[in-house]
Tab-separated table of N, CA, C and O in Angstrom:
chain	number	residue	atom	x	y	z
A	1	UNK	N	-20.239	-33.703	-2.190
A	1	UNK	CA	-20.188	-33.211	-3.159
A	1	UNK	C	-19.159	-31.890	-3.479
A	1	UNK	O	-19.497	-30.973	-2.815
A	2	UNK	N	-18.083	-32.140	-4.411
A	2	UNK	CA	-17.037	-30.998	-4.542
A	2	UNK	C	-17.871	-29.642	-5.132
A	2	UNK	O	-18.664	-29.965	-6.219
A	3	UNK	N	-17.407	-28.871	-4.748
A	3	UNK	CA	-17.959	-27.563	-5.676
A	3	UNK	C	-17.376	-27.137	-6.922
A	3	UNK	O	-15.985	-27.465	-6.826
A	4	UNK	N	-17.863	-27.116	-7.838
A	4	UNK	CA	-17.342	-26.705	-9.299
A	4	UNK	C	-16.775	-25.486	-9.357
A	4	UNK	O	-17.767	-24.505	-9.023
A	5	UNK	N	-15.731	-25.140	-9.609
A	5	UNK	CA	-14.981	-23.934	-9.567
A	5	UNK	C	-14.962	-23.260	-11.212
A	5	UNK	O	-14.155	-24.410	-12.080
A	6	UNK	N	-15.321	-22.519	-11.585
A	6	UNK	CA	-15.451	-22.116	-12.966
A	6	UNK	C	-14.206	-21.632	-13.393
A	6	UNK	O	-13.318	-21.101	-12.505
A	7	UNK	N	-13.698	-21.591	-14.806
A	7	UNK	CA	-12.518	-20.911	-15.326
A	7	UNK	C	-12.485	-19.553	-14.930
A	7	UNK	O	-11.317	-18.955	-14.104
A	8	UNK	N	-13.636	-18.916	-14.985
A	8	UNK	CA	-13.565	-17.344	-14.726
A	8	UNK	C	-13.488	-16.879	-13.314
A	8	UNK	O	-12.685	-16.043	-12.882
A	9	UNK	N	-13.928	-17.954	-12.312
A	9	UNK	CA	-13.851	-17.719	-10.815
A	9	UNK	C	-12.143	-18.274	-10.646
A	9	UNK	O	-11.391	-17.703	-9.983
A	10	UNK	N	-11.497	-19.197	-11.059
A	10	UNK	CA	-10.292	-19.315	-10.827
A	10	UNK	C	-9.253	-18.159	-11.331
A	10	UNK	O	-8.352	-17.746	-10.789
A	11	UNK	N	-9.645	-17.861	-12.636
A	11	UNK	CA	-8.748	-16.717	-13.055
A	11	UNK	C	-8.920	-15.230	-12.187
A	11	UNK	O	-8.009	-14.761	-12.039
A	12	UNK	N	-10.112	-15.078	-11.605
A	12	UNK	CA	-10.212	-13.748	-10.809
A	12	UNK	C	-9.486	-14.183	-9.176
A	12	UNK	O	-8.912	-13.134	-8.955
A	13	UNK	N	-9.694	-15.257	-9.044
A	13	UNK	CA	-8.810	-15.669	-7.629
A	13	UNK	C	-7.400	-15.236	-7.956
A	13	UNK	O	-6.833	-14.931	-7.195
A	14	UNK	N	-6.860	-15.981	-9.144
A	14	UNK	CA	-5.516	-15.800	-9.279
A	14	UNK	C	-5.111	-14.365	-9.546
A	14	UNK	O	-4.040	-13.955	-8.909
A	15	UNK	N	-6.000	-13.455	-10.103
A	15	UNK	CA	-5.551	-12.139	-10.300
A	15	UNK	C	-5.724	-11.336	-8.914
A	15	UNK	O	-4.874	-10.685	-8.650
A	16	UNK	N	-6.753	-11.842	-8.113
A	16	UNK	CA	-6.884	-11.272	-6.748
A	16	UNK	C	-5.326	-11.640	-5.849
A	16	UNK	O	-4.596	-10.701	-5.404
A	17	UNK	N	-4.994	-12.889	-6.184
A	17	UNK	CA	-3.824	-13.118	-5.369
A	17	UNK	C	-2.573	-12.719	-5.691
A	17	UNK	O	-1.560	-12.070	-5.064
A	18	UNK	N	-2.453	-12.339	-7.136
A	18	UNK	CA	-1.114	-11.515	-7.812
A	18	UNK	C	-1.370	-9.912	-7.211
A	18	UNK	O	-0.166	-9.409	-6.822
A	19	UNK	N	-2.528	-9.554	-7.135
A	19	UNK	CA	-2.489	-7.991	-6.922
A	19	UNK	C	-2.487	-7.835	-5.208
A	19	UNK	O	-1.846	-6.964	-5.023
A	20	UNK	N	-2.745	-8.823	-4.457
A	20	UNK	CA	-2.297	-8.766	-3.090
A	20	UNK	C	-0.741	-8.761	-2.664
A	20	UNK	O	-0.309	-8.269	-2.179
A	21	UNK	N	-0.261	-9.696	-3.716
A	21	UNK	CA	1.244	-9.925	-3.584
A	21	UNK	C	2.010	-8.725	-3.722
A	21	UNK	O	2.897	-8.157	-3.179
A	22	UNK	N	1.507	-7.820	-5.006
A	22	UNK	CA	1.943	-6.603	-5.409
A	22	UNK	C	1.917	-5.616	-4.329
A	22	UNK	O	2.989	-4.686	-3.890
A	23	UNK	N	0.739	-5.704	-3.648
A	23	UNK	CA	0.245	-4.671	-2.783
A	23	UNK	C	1.274	-4.947	-1.400
A	23	UNK	O	1.687	-4.013	-0.762
A	24	UNK	N	1.558	-6.244	-1.051
A	24	UNK	CA	2.141	-6.524	0.251
A	24	UNK	C	3.687	-6.182	-0.155
A	24	UNK	O	4.321	-5.517	0.806
A	25	UNK	N	4.216	-6.316	-1.393
A	25	UNK	CA	5.787	-6.078	-1.578
A	25	UNK	C	5.652	-4.551	-1.604
A	25	UNK	O	6.786	-4.012	-1.117
A	26	UNK	N	4.805	-3.789	-1.800
A	26	UNK	CA	5.006	-2.266	-1.856
A	26	UNK	C	5.022	-1.707	-0.447
A	26	UNK	O	5.498	-1.066	-0.145
A	27	UNK	N	3.849	-2.526	0.316
A	27	UNK	CA	3.984	-2.001	1.752
A	27	UNK	C	5.385	-2.589	2.420
A	27	UNK	O	5.755	-1.864	3.530
A	28	UNK	N	6.017	-3.629	2.170
A	28	UNK	CA	7.225	-3.926	2.775
A	28	UNK	C	8.104	-3.008	2.348
A	28	UNK	O	9.134	-2.795	3.321
A	29	UNK	N	8.329	-2.624	1.087
A	29	UNK	CA	9.098	-1.410	0.956
A	29	UNK	C	8.909	-0.179	1.705
A	29	UNK	O	10.027	0.568	2.030
A	30	UNK	N	7.632	0.428	1.725
A	30	UNK	CA	7.447	1.152	2.418
A	30	UNK	C	7.876	1.121	3.851
A	30	UNK	O	8.299	2.087	4.467
A	31	UNK	N	7.578	0.088	4.454
A	31	UNK	CA	7.885	-0.050	5.988
A	31	UNK	C	9.486	-0.190	6.147
A	31	UNK	O	10.127	0.162	7.158
A	32	UNK	N	10.116	-0.641	5.199
A	32	UNK	CA	11.712	-0.619	5.232
A	32	UNK	C	12.142	0.810	5.246
A	32	UNK	O	12.826	1.233	5.905
A	33	UNK	N	11.463	1.679	4.464
A	33	UNK	CA	11.928	3.082	4.397
A	33	UNK	C	11.702	3.942	5.825
A	33	UNK	O	12.320	4.660	6.186
A	34	UNK	N	10.402	3.517	6.070
A	34	UNK	CA	9.828	3.842	7.637
A	34	UNK	C	10.894	3.399	8.612
A	34	UNK	O	10.904	4.257	9.593
A	35	UNK	N	11.142	2.176	8.886
A	35	UNK	CA	12.105	1.631	9.770
A	35	UNK	C	13.714	2.513	9.518
A	35	UNK	O	13.929	2.824	10.847
A	36	UNK	N	14.054	2.933	8.594
A	36	UNK	CA	15.122	3.671	8.458
A	36	UNK	C	14.923	5.053	9.107
A	36	UNK	O	15.897	5.597	9.855
A	37	UNK	N	13.825	5.825	8.744
A	37	UNK	CA	13.339	6.938	9.271
A	37	UNK	C	13.445	6.900	10.787
A	37	UNK	O	13.735	7.934	11.632
A	38	UNK	N	12.650	6.025	11.051
A	38	UNK	CA	12.480	5.597	12.496
A	38	UNK	C	13.838	5.561	13.353
A	38	UNK	O	13.928	6.050	14.524
A	39	UNK	N	14.722	4.850	12.713
A	39	UNK	CA	16.141	4.922	13.454
A	39	UNK	C	16.740	6.280	13.402
A	39	UNK	O	17.651	6.202	14.443
A	40	UNK	N	16.194	7.136	12.646
A	40	UNK	CA	17.105	8.440	12.757
A	40	UNK	C	16.148	9.408	13.541
A	40	UNK	O	16.622	10.440	13.614
A	41	UNK	N	15.202	8.771	14.205
A	41	UNK	CA	14.328	9.601	15.037
A	41	UNK	C	13.094	10.173	14.581
A	41	UNK	O	12.629	11.074	15.198
A	42	UNK	N	12.699	9.879	13.292
A	42	UNK	CA	11.613	10.769	12.691
A	42	UNK	C	10.572	9.807	13.013
A	42	UNK	O	10.586	8.549	13.011
A	43	UNK	N	9.250	10.527	12.636
A	43	UNK	CA	8.019	9.825	13.021
A	43	UNK	C	7.186	10.072	11.853
A	43	UNK	O	6.009	10.047	11.939
A	44	UNK	N	7.560	10.386	10.553
A	44	UNK	CA	6.536	10.729	9.539
A	44	UNK	C	7.784	10.565	8.444
A	44	UNK	O	8.923	10.873	8.415
A	45	UNK	N	7.131	10.295	7.274
A	45	UNK	CA	7.678	10.163	5.938
A	45	UNK	C	6.922	10.289	4.656
A	45	UNK	O	5.765	9.755	4.607
A	46	UNK	N	7.294	11.080	3.936
A	46	UNK	CA	6.881	11.099	2.797
A	46	UNK	C	7.371	10.555	1.717
A	46	UNK	O	8.835	10.619	1.448
A	47	UNK	N	6.817	9.330	0.965
A	47	UNK	CA	7.552	8.216	0.338
A	47	UNK	C	6.792	8.246	-1.094
A	47	UNK	O	5.364	8.322	-1.291
A	48	UNK	N	7.495	8.025	-2.446
A	48	UNK	CA	7.173	7.764	-3.442
A	48	UNK	C	7.477	6.567	-4.154
A	48	UNK	O	8.598	5.834	-3.906
A	49	UNK	N	6.352	6.104	-5.182
A	49	UNK	CA	6.880	4.858	-5.705
A	49	UNK	C	6.190	4.896	-7.071
A	49	UNK	O	4.950	5.351	-7.077
A	50	UNK	N	6.693	3.749	-7.743
A	50	UNK	CA	5.817	3.358	-8.951
A	50	UNK	C	4.692	2.311	-8.581
A	50	UNK	O	5.086	1.705	-7.892
A	51	UNK	N	3.439	2.455	-9.182
A	51	UNK	CA	2.477	1.449	-8.585
A	51	UNK	C	2.705	0.323	-9.601
A	51	UNK	O	2.544	0.433	-10.476
A	52	UNK	N	2.916	-0.841	-8.764
A	52	UNK	CA	2.997	-2.269	-9.481
A	52	UNK	C	1.868	-2.593	-10.178
A	52	UNK	O	0.331	-2.244	-9.592
A	53	UNK	N	1.713	-3.143	-11.304
A	53	UNK	CA	0.416	-3.759	-11.754
A	53	UNK	C	0.579	-5.077	-12.505
A	53	UNK	O	1.824	-5.487	-12.867
A	54	UNK	N	-0.363	-5.745	-12.654
A	54	UNK	CA	-0.003	-7.397	-13.506
A	54	UNK	C	0.127	-7.047	-14.994
A	54	UNK	O	1.120	-7.867	-15.560
A	55	UNK	N	-0.663	-6.195	-15.577
A	55	UNK	CA	-0.491	-5.952	-16.862
A	55	UNK	C	0.133	-4.375	-17.005
A	55	UNK	O	-0.507	-3.491	-16.245
A	56	UNK	N	1.160	-4.304	-17.573
A	56	UNK	CA	1.788	-2.973	-17.546
A	56	UNK	C	0.851	-1.844	-18.039
A	56	UNK	O	0.228	-1.963	-19.089
A	57	UNK	N	0.859	-0.833	-17.184
A	57	UNK	CA	-0.015	0.374	-17.523
A	57	UNK	C	-1.492	0.105	-17.250
A	57	UNK	O	-2.126	1.251	-17.531
A	58	UNK	N	-2.010	-0.768	-16.399
A	58	UNK	CA	-3.322	-1.095	-16.318
A	58	UNK	C	-3.641	-0.054	-15.385
A	58	UNK	O	-3.402	-0.358	-14.188
A	59	UNK	N	-4.567	0.892	-15.567
A	59	UNK	CA	-5.521	1.619	-14.595
A	59	UNK	C	-6.207	0.465	-13.524
A	59	UNK	O	-6.080	0.713	-12.373
A	60	UNK	N	-6.773	-0.223	-14.361
A	60	UNK	CA	-7.603	-1.179	-13.281
A	60	UNK	C	-6.684	-1.715	-12.161
A	60	UNK	O	-6.990	-1.818	-10.959
A	61	UNK	N	-5.217	-2.304	-12.717
A	61	UNK	CA	-4.370	-3.117	-11.896
A	61	UNK	C	-3.934	-2.106	-10.397
A	61	UNK	O	-3.888	-2.390	-9.600
A	62	UNK	N	-3.655	-1.061	-11.126
A	62	UNK	CA	-2.930	0.041	-10.352
A	62	UNK	C	-3.880	0.642	-9.163
A	62	UNK	O	-3.805	0.566	-8.285
A	63	UNK	N	-5.432	0.771	-9.733
A	63	UNK	CA	-6.260	0.907	-8.674
A	63	UNK	C	-6.500	0.069	-7.331
A	63	UNK	O	-6.805	0.283	-6.569
A	64	UNK	N	-6.349	-1.208	-8.117
A	64	UNK	CA	-6.819	-2.374	-7.147
A	64	UNK	C	-5.971	-2.695	-6.083
A	64	UNK	O	-5.807	-2.974	-5.153
A	65	UNK	N	-4.274	-2.669	-6.794
A	65	UNK	CA	-3.190	-2.682	-5.895
A	65	UNK	C	-3.461	-1.655	-4.965
A	65	UNK	O	-3.172	-1.797	-3.735
A	66	UNK	N	-3.642	-0.466	-4.951
A	66	UNK	CA	-3.630	0.751	-4.190
A	66	UNK	C	-4.700	0.545	-3.152
A	66	UNK	O	-4.854	0.901	-1.923
A	67	UNK	N	-6.075	-0.041	-3.551
A	67	UNK	CA	-7.181	-0.422	-2.889
A	67	UNK	C	-6.582	-1.583	-1.844
A	67	UNK	O	-7.245	-1.479	-0.654
A	68	UNK	N	-6.098	-2.720	-1.877
A	68	UNK	CA	-5.433	-3.542	-1.625
A	68	UNK	C	-4.618	-3.011	-0.177
A	68	UNK	O	-4.500	-3.434	0.789
A	69	UNK	N	-3.705	-2.126	-0.835
A	69	UNK	CA	-2.505	-1.387	0.123
A	69	UNK	C	-3.296	-0.892	1.286
A	69	UNK	O	-3.012	-0.797	2.465
A	70	UNK	N	-4.300	0.128	0.696
A	70	UNK	CA	-4.898	1.069	1.891
A	70	UNK	C	-5.818	-0.290	2.914
A	70	UNK	O	-5.569	0.211	3.917
A	71	UNK	N	-6.525	-1.264	2.511
A	71	UNK	CA	-7.316	-1.947	3.143
A	71	UNK	C	-6.076	-2.548	4.278
A	71	UNK	O	-6.167	-2.672	5.555
A	72	UNK	N	-4.910	-2.896	3.720
A	72	UNK	CA	-3.865	-3.729	4.445
A	72	UNK	C	-3.431	-2.881	5.743
A	72	UNK	O	-3.231	-3.154	6.605
A	73	UNK	N	-3.283	-1.411	4.961
A	73	UNK	CA	-2.729	-0.571	6.223
A	73	UNK	C	-3.529	-0.147	7.218
A	73	UNK	O	-3.421	0.076	8.307
A	74	UNK	N	-4.860	-0.119	6.649
A	74	UNK	CA	-5.989	0.276	7.745
A	74	UNK	C	-6.166	-0.726	8.893
A	74	UNK	O	-6.086	-0.839	9.821
A	75	UNK	N	-6.033	-2.181	8.527
A	75	UNK	CA	-6.082	-3.591	9.260
A	75	UNK	C	-4.997	-3.234	10.382
A	75	UNK	O	-5.052	-3.933	11.584
A	76	UNK	N	-3.648	-2.877	9.476
A	76	UNK	CA	-2.644	-2.900	10.402
A	76	UNK	C	-2.571	-1.826	11.473
A	76	UNK	O	-1.811	-1.743	12.585
A	77	UNK	N	-3.237	-0.815	11.145
A	77	UNK	CA	-3.103	0.337	12.261
A	77	UNK	C	-3.753	-0.244	13.564
A	77	UNK	O	-3.257	0.738	14.546
A	78	UNK	N	-4.560	-0.924	13.533
A	78	UNK	CA	-5.039	-1.356	14.918
A	78	UNK	C	-3.860	-2.071	15.505
A	78	UNK	O	-4.047	-2.404	16.911
A	79	UNK	N	-2.706	-2.542	15.070
A	79	UNK	CA	-2.059	-3.225	15.750
A	79	UNK	C	-0.553	-2.764	15.811
A	79	UNK	O	0.646	-3.291	15.433
A	80	UNK	N	-0.390	-1.471	15.744
A	80	UNK	CA	0.950	-0.721	16.192
A	80	UNK	C	1.337	-0.346	14.794
A	80	UNK	O	2.385	0.260	14.904
A	81	UNK	N	0.366	0.018	14.018
A	81	UNK	CA	0.967	0.469	12.501
A	81	UNK	C	1.070	1.810	12.071
A	81	UNK	O	1.300	2.635	13.368
A	82	UNK	N	0.412	2.331	11.287
A	82	UNK	CA	0.550	3.944	10.734
A	82	UNK	C	-0.534	4.556	11.833
A	82	UNK	O	-1.783	3.994	11.761
A	83	UNK	N	-0.463	5.630	12.333
A	83	UNK	CA	-1.158	6.314	13.115
A	83	UNK	C	-1.860	7.334	12.034
A	83	UNK	O	-3.131	8.002	12.058
A	84	UNK	N	-1.506	7.898	10.835
A	84	UNK	CA	-1.831	8.643	9.862
A	84	UNK	C	-1.340	8.391	8.562
A	84	UNK	O	-0.312	8.324	8.487
A	85	UNK	N	-2.278	8.356	7.485
A	85	UNK	CA	-2.006	7.921	6.132
A	85	UNK	C	-2.688	9.046	5.370
A	85	UNK	O	-3.705	9.097	5.564
A	86	UNK	N	-1.605	9.563	4.302
A	86	UNK	CA	-2.324	10.769	3.345
A	86	UNK	C	-1.761	10.104	2.107
A	86	UNK	O	-0.806	9.903	1.855
A	87	UNK	N	-2.593	10.537	1.186
A	87	UNK	CA	-2.200	9.847	-0.231
A	87	UNK	C	-2.192	11.360	-1.040
A	87	UNK	O	-3.159	12.317	-1.107
A	88	UNK	N	-1.183	11.865	-1.853
A	88	UNK	CA	-0.981	12.857	-2.590
A	88	UNK	C	-1.788	12.743	-3.877
A	88	UNK	O	-1.592	11.919	-4.967
A	89	UNK	N	-2.757	13.735	-4.154
A	89	UNK	CA	-3.597	13.838	-5.295
A	89	UNK	C	-2.840	15.225	-6.178
A	89	UNK	O	-2.998	16.086	-5.854
A	90	UNK	N	-2.002	14.583	-7.266
A	90	UNK	CA	-0.933	15.213	-7.670
A	90	UNK	C	-1.452	16.379	-8.795
A	90	UNK	O	-0.760	17.368	-9.178
A	91	UNK	N	-2.534	16.156	-9.402
A	91	UNK	CA	-3.186	17.015	-10.020
A	91	UNK	C	-3.302	18.419	-9.578
A	91	UNK	O	-3.758	18.336	-8.445
A	92	UNK	N	-2.839	19.259	-10.196
A	92	UNK	CA	-3.004	20.717	-9.656
A	92	UNK	C	-4.196	20.979	-9.415
A	92	UNK	O	-5.010	20.762	-10.112
A	93	UNK	N	-4.532	21.783	-8.242
A	93	UNK	CA	-3.821	22.186	-7.255
A	93	UNK	C	-3.573	20.799	-6.203
A	93	UNK	O	-4.338	19.948	-6.308
A	94	UNK	N	-2.400	20.227	-5.985
A	94	UNK	CA	-1.895	19.473	-5.342
A	94	UNK	C	-2.636	19.461	-3.838
A	94	UNK	O	-2.404	20.432	-3.311
A	95	UNK	N	-2.957	18.046	-3.497
A	95	UNK	CA	-3.574	17.889	-2.337
A	95	UNK	C	-3.503	16.741	-1.623
A	95	UNK	O	-3.062	15.693	-2.286
A	96	UNK	N	-3.330	16.615	-0.168
A	96	UNK	CA	-3.158	15.499	0.511
A	96	UNK	C	-4.629	15.069	1.032
A	96	UNK	O	-5.293	15.772	1.514
A	97	UNK	N	-4.882	13.811	0.361
A	97	UNK	CA	-6.421	13.078	0.938
A	97	UNK	C	-6.264	11.825	1.531
A	97	UNK	O	-5.162	11.319	1.799
A	98	UNK	N	-7.549	11.469	2.265
A	98	UNK	CA	-7.385	10.312	3.083
A	98	UNK	C	-7.372	9.125	1.835
A	98	UNK	O	-7.381	8.171	2.241
A	99	UNK	N	-8.196	9.069	0.759
A	99	UNK	CA	-8.432	7.998	-0.087
A	99	UNK	C	-7.098	7.781	-0.887
A	99	UNK	O	-6.318	8.572	-1.388
A	100	UNK	N	-7.164	6.189	-1.396
A	100	UNK	CA	-5.937	6.316	-2.259
A	100	UNK	C	-5.994	6.906	-3.563
A	100	UNK	O	-6.978	7.215	-4.109
A	101	UNK	N	-4.776	7.486	-3.948
A	101	UNK	CA	-4.570	8.378	-5.188
A	101	UNK	C	-3.460	8.098	-5.507
A	101	UNK	O	-2.108	7.704	-5.166
A	102	UNK	N	-3.335	8.364	-7.122
A	102	UNK	CA	-2.114	8.216	-7.994
A	102	UNK	C	-2.284	9.122	-9.070
A	102	UNK	O	-3.198	9.630	-9.446
A	103	UNK	N	-0.909	9.420	-9.561
A	103	UNK	CA	-1.090	10.183	-10.732
A	103	UNK	C	-0.160	9.375	-11.784
A	103	UNK	O	0.970	9.336	-11.677
A	104	UNK	N	-0.913	9.042	-12.838
A	104	UNK	CA	-0.378	8.186	-13.772
A	104	UNK	C	-0.100	6.949	-13.155
A	104	UNK	O	-0.983	6.011	-12.370
A	105	UNK	N	1.123	6.527	-13.345
A	105	UNK	CA	1.561	5.271	-12.429
A	105	UNK	C	2.142	5.446	-11.092
A	105	UNK	O	2.945	4.719	-10.554
A	106	UNK	N	2.441	6.610	-10.539
A	106	UNK	CA	3.144	7.053	-9.619
A	106	UNK	C	2.475	7.442	-8.391
A	106	UNK	O	1.162	7.882	-8.499
A	107	UNK	N	2.827	7.200	-7.228
A	107	UNK	CA	2.252	7.348	-6.076
A	107	UNK	C	2.903	8.130	-5.068
A	107	UNK	O	3.969	7.839	-5.348
A	108	UNK	N	2.539	8.981	-4.122
A	108	UNK	CA	2.758	9.670	-3.194
A	108	UNK	C	2.403	9.470	-1.954
A	108	UNK	O	1.112	9.587	-2.055
A	109	UNK	N	3.096	8.921	-0.786
A	109	UNK	CA	2.144	8.855	0.224
A	109	UNK	C	3.034	9.429	1.558
A	109	UNK	O	4.160	9.186	1.345
A	110	UNK	N	2.253	9.931	2.774
A	110	UNK	CA	2.883	10.554	3.663
A	110	UNK	C	2.221	9.708	5.095
A	110	UNK	O	0.858	9.493	5.160
A	111	UNK	N	2.970	9.019	5.807
A	111	UNK	CA	2.754	8.225	6.708
A	111	UNK	C	3.357	8.693	8.228
A	111	UNK	O	4.414	9.441	7.836
A	112	UNK	N	2.683	8.775	9.053
A	112	UNK	CA	2.850	8.802	10.442
A	112	UNK	C	2.748	7.945	11.490
A	112	UNK	O	2.154	7.130	11.038
A	113	UNK	N	3.582	7.618	12.294
A	113	UNK	CA	3.636	6.415	13.379
A	113	UNK	C	3.929	6.959	14.751
A	113	UNK	O	4.623	8.139	14.845
A	114	UNK	N	3.868	6.200	15.559
A	114	UNK	CA	3.932	6.405	16.968
A	114	UNK	C	5.717	5.797	17.260
A	114	UNK	O	6.215	5.335	16.550
A	115	UNK	N	5.968	6.314	18.665
A	115	UNK	CA	7.576	5.859	19.025
A	115	UNK	C	7.577	4.501	19.525
A	115	UNK	O	8.671	3.845	19.329
A	116	UNK	N	6.285	3.751	19.461
A	116	UNK	CA	6.457	2.387	19.632
A	116	UNK	C	6.275	1.528	18.194
A	116	UNK	O	6.097	0.099	18.322
A	117	UNK	N	6.577	1.982	17.226
A	117	UNK	CA	6.521	1.134	15.879
A	117	UNK	C	7.568	0.182	15.587
A	117	UNK	O	7.491	-0.592	14.492
A	118	UNK	N	8.717	-0.156	16.387
A	118	UNK	CA	9.789	-0.996	16.164
A	118	UNK	C	9.186	-2.084	15.849
A	118	UNK	O	9.818	-2.592	14.762
A	119	UNK	N	8.234	-2.667	16.656
A	119	UNK	CA	8.020	-4.064	16.282
A	119	UNK	C	6.984	-4.207	15.027
A	119	UNK	O	7.267	-5.165	14.299
A	120	UNK	N	6.427	-2.913	14.581
A	120	UNK	CA	5.664	-3.060	13.558
A	120	UNK	C	6.585	-3.097	12.458
A	120	UNK	O	6.316	-3.838	11.356
A	121	UNK	N	7.705	-2.516	12.375
A	121	UNK	CA	8.569	-2.355	11.269
A	121	UNK	C	9.264	-3.317	10.901
A	121	UNK	O	9.747	-4.029	9.698
A	122	UNK	N	9.545	-4.249	12.231
A	122	UNK	CA	10.477	-5.240	12.189
A	122	UNK	C	9.822	-6.461	11.470
A	122	UNK	O	10.142	-7.493	10.765
A	123	UNK	N	8.323	-6.467	11.572
A	123	UNK	CA	7.497	-7.552	11.176
A	123	UNK	C	7.828	-7.486	9.482
A	123	UNK	O	7.453	-8.527	8.706
A	124	UNK	N	8.167	-6.554	8.690
A	124	UNK	CA	8.392	-6.361	7.114
A	124	UNK	C	9.697	-7.002	7.056
A	124	UNK	O	9.622	-7.337	5.884
A	125	UNK	N	10.590	-7.121	7.984
A	125	UNK	CA	11.907	-7.852	7.464
A	125	UNK	C	11.689	-9.441	7.734
A	125	UNK	O	12.794	-10.000	7.279
A	126	UNK	N	10.993	-9.933	8.058
A	126	UNK	CA	10.697	-11.367	8.249
A	126	UNK	C	10.451	-12.227	7.201
A	126	UNK	O	9.755	-11.581	6.112
């Protein structure tokens, strides 16, 4: 017998899929910037962006996108990804922290990677 999926469950799954797509797009942009820095011989980058959301200005959406982004980056770290990730907690006094942080709809992230990250950055261009 087929399992019945409620409307609320379908909407939750749709939202989850959209948030994941936004986070993957953000990670792709970050990896492209890192690939450019890597080609210049650098192994660290501080990068900023607007945090995307499904509903403009939704704190919940932006927090969820950052959570998905952080989980994805953590999973990637085991396959040649970033060796260190720090998030800027921009409210004075500014601090670099290990947990995802944003200031309004802006985020700053500092990432480090090893010499062998060419393959990892190339995967974002596929």
